[in-house]
Amino acid sequence: MNGIFNDGFTTFDLESKTSLIRGSQTDVDITYHETESDAIIGIRPLMSPYTNDSNPQTIFTRIENTTTNCFDISS
């Protein structure tokens, strides 16, 4: 946890999970989103480091194939 207060908010390095999500795939883009709708549409990707705005908070990941533009969403 960052800071001295236990307020339920902290800063996350979202990119630390990118290689785990990508696995052995080489032709994918990984983006992180606050809402499932944003992930589906592919808008407003989160920047890393990211500080949560609620606790608990679900982050949605868009995994998009750069060749076919097909995508999958995960939370």
XYZ file of N, CA and C in Angstrom:
225
model
N 0.845 -1.177 0.000
C 0.000 0.000 0.000
C 0.885 1.232 0.000
N 0.510 2.213 -0.791
C 1.223 3.475 -0.835
C 0.668 4.424 0.213
N 1.515 5.214 0.791
C 1.061 6.206 1.752
C 0.952 5.623 3.151
N 0.587 6.486 4.085
C 0.543 6.076 5.478
C -0.857 5.756 5.965
N -1.871 6.030 5.154
C -3.246 5.813 5.576
C -3.808 4.545 4.942
N -4.629 3.837 5.690
C -5.288 2.654 5.176
C -6.671 3.062 4.683
N -6.703 3.781 3.541
C -7.968 4.312 3.012
C -8.562 3.438 1.912
N -7.915 2.307 1.602
C -8.430 1.403 0.576
C -8.006 1.757 -0.835
N -7.202 2.780 -0.980
C -6.739 3.191 -2.299
C -5.242 2.970 -2.393
N -4.822 2.491 -3.556
C -3.402 2.283 -3.784
C -3.118 2.392 -5.273
N -1.864 2.468 -5.622
C -1.447 2.587 -7.009
C -0.973 1.227 -7.501
N -1.448 0.841 -8.687
C -1.135 -0.459 -9.276
C -0.362 -0.282 -10.570
N 0.620 -1.151 -10.780
C 1.313 -1.230 -12.061
C 0.560 -2.251 -12.905
N -0.407 -1.788 -13.682
C -1.233 -2.678 -14.489
C -0.391 -3.498 -15.460
N 0.652 -2.892 -15.983
C 1.483 -3.563 -16.980
C 2.239 -4.761 -16.414
N 2.294 -4.875 -15.090
C 2.985 -6.025 -14.502
C 2.259 -7.334 -14.806
N 0.984 -7.276 -15.195
C 0.201 -8.470 -15.524
C 0.126 -8.732 -17.031
N 0.624 -7.807 -17.837
C 0.483 -7.931 -19.287
C 1.128 -9.202 -19.827
N 2.329 -9.538 -19.405
C 2.986 -10.737 -19.942
C 2.250 -12.007 -19.535
N 1.678 -12.030 -18.337
C 0.893 -13.181 -17.898
C -0.369 -13.327 -18.752
N -1.034 -12.220 -19.028
C -2.242 -12.233 -19.850
C -1.901 -12.612 -21.291
N -0.814 -12.074 -21.821
C -0.412 -12.318 -23.207
C -0.007 -13.771 -23.417
N 0.638 -14.355 -22.433
C 1.112 -15.732 -22.591
C 2.073 -15.838 -23.752
N 1.896 -16.837 -24.605
C 2.792 -17.054 -25.739
C 2.325 -16.339 -27.005
N 1.216 -15.612 -26.918
C 0.704 -14.906 -28.093
C 1.612 -13.725 -28.432
N 1.856 -13.524 -29.717
C 2.730 -12.426 -30.133
C 1.990 -11.326 -30.872
N 0.764 -11.592 -31.279
C 0.042 -10.636 -32.114
C -1.183 -10.072 -31.398
N -0.993 -9.652 -30.139
C -2.110 -9.102 -29.371
C -1.715 -7.791 -28.697
N -2.706 -6.920 -28.564
C -2.575 -5.705 -27.763
C -3.407 -5.910 -26.505
N -2.869 -5.505 -25.369
C -3.551 -5.626 -24.084
C -3.821 -4.219 -23.568
N -5.095 -3.933 -23.253
C -5.439 -2.649 -22.635
C -6.306 -2.911 -21.414
N -6.289 -1.976 -20.483
C -7.024 -2.080 -19.224
C -8.079 -0.975 -19.174
N -9.261 -1.304 -18.608
C -10.395 -0.368 -18.628
C -11.166 -0.428 -17.310
N -11.801 0.702 -16.942
C -12.601 0.758 -15.716
C -13.942 0.061 -15.864
N -14.505 0.037 -17.068
C -15.812 -0.592 -17.261
C -15.733 -1.633 -18.368
N -16.636 -2.600 -18.286
C -16.700 -3.621 -19.334
C -17.081 -2.984 -20.667
N -17.977 -2.012 -20.630
C -18.389 -1.314 -21.846
C -17.209 -0.641 -22.534
N -16.367 0.060 -21.764
C -15.172 0.697 -22.335
C -14.255 -0.344 -22.969
N -14.116 -1.502 -22.325
C -13.257 -2.559 -22.856
C -13.833 -3.125 -24.154
N -15.133 -3.327 -24.197
C -15.777 -3.869 -25.397
C -15.620 -2.907 -26.567
N -15.861 -1.634 -26.308
C -15.768 -0.625 -27.371
C -14.304 -0.302 -27.695
N -13.421 -0.508 -26.723
C -12.005 -0.213 -26.919
C -11.675 1.250 -26.724
N -12.347 1.889 -25.739
C -12.119 3.317 -25.486
C -11.612 3.535 -24.059
N -11.035 4.701 -23.827
C -10.571 5.150 -22.510
C -9.700 4.120 -21.784
N -8.618 3.669 -22.413
C -7.733 2.742 -21.698
C -7.111 3.427 -20.487
N -6.897 2.658 -19.440
C -6.271 3.184 -18.229
C -4.769 3.310 -18.436
N -4.209 4.310 -17.806
C -2.764 4.501 -17.840
C -2.171 3.840 -16.597
N -0.982 3.337 -16.740
C -0.293 2.705 -15.621
C 0.897 3.573 -15.245
N 1.114 3.811 -13.969
C 0.422 3.264 -12.810
C -0.977 3.854 -12.661
N -1.858 3.065 -12.060
C -3.257 3.412 -11.908
C -3.636 3.365 -10.430
N -4.321 4.396 -9.950
C -4.826 4.412 -8.580
C -6.321 4.125 -8.615
N -6.729 3.093 -7.897
C -8.142 2.706 -7.896
C -9.005 3.854 -7.384
N -10.259 3.895 -7.882
C -11.172 4.945 -7.439
C -12.305 4.407 -6.583
N -12.307 3.096 -6.323
C -13.236 2.488 -5.378
C -12.581 1.230 -4.832
N -13.124 0.726 -3.749
C -12.544 -0.471 -3.149
C -13.675 -1.347 -2.635
N -13.869 -2.538 -3.201
C -13.065 -3.140 -4.269
C -13.422 -2.550 -5.630
N -12.538 -2.774 -6.596
C -12.762 -2.299 -7.959
C -12.342 -3.387 -8.936
N -13.192 -3.643 -9.909
C -12.872 -4.596 -10.964
C -12.283 -3.840 -12.143
N -11.183 -4.336 -12.662
C -10.559 -3.785 -13.861
C -10.800 -4.778 -14.990
N -11.175 -4.271 -16.151
C -11.439 -5.111 -17.310
C -10.268 -5.006 -18.288
N -9.921 -6.144 -18.862
C -8.819 -6.219 -19.802
C -9.351 -6.557 -21.183
N -8.885 -5.818 -22.171
C -9.216 -6.115 -23.569
C -7.973 -6.720 -24.206
N -8.122 -7.932 -24.729
C -7.045 -8.628 -25.413
C -7.448 -8.680 -26.880
N -6.752 -7.908 -27.713
C -7.151 -7.773 -29.120
C -6.072 -8.316 -30.043
N -6.474 -9.179 -30.962
C -5.573 -9.711 -31.976
C -5.303 -8.610 -32.986
N -4.037 -8.276 -33.189
C -3.681 -7.165 -34.078
C -3.804 -7.529 -35.553
N -3.938 -8.805 -35.869
C -4.096 -9.243 -37.257
C -5.561 -9.292 -37.653
N -6.393 -9.880 -36.796
C -7.807 -10.089 -37.134
C -8.745 -9.060 -36.499
N -8.241 -8.318 -35.504
C -9.033 -7.365 -34.721
C -10.085 -8.049 -33.855
N -10.055 -9.378 -33.777
C -10.923 -10.080 -32.833
C -10.417 -9.779 -31.427
N -11.317 -9.794 -30.439
C -10.906 -9.478 -29.087
C -11.673 -10.309 -28.083
N -11.128 -10.348 -26.887
C -11.766 -10.992 -25.757
C -11.647 -10.039 -24.577
N -12.607 -10.124 -23.664
C -12.620 -9.286 -22.472
C -12.476 -10.199 -21.253
N -11.685 -9.751 -20.305
C -11.511 -10.489 -19.049
C -11.567 -9.494 -17.905
N -11.880 -9.977 -16.731
C -11.894 -9.072 -15.571
C -10.938 -9.571 -14.514
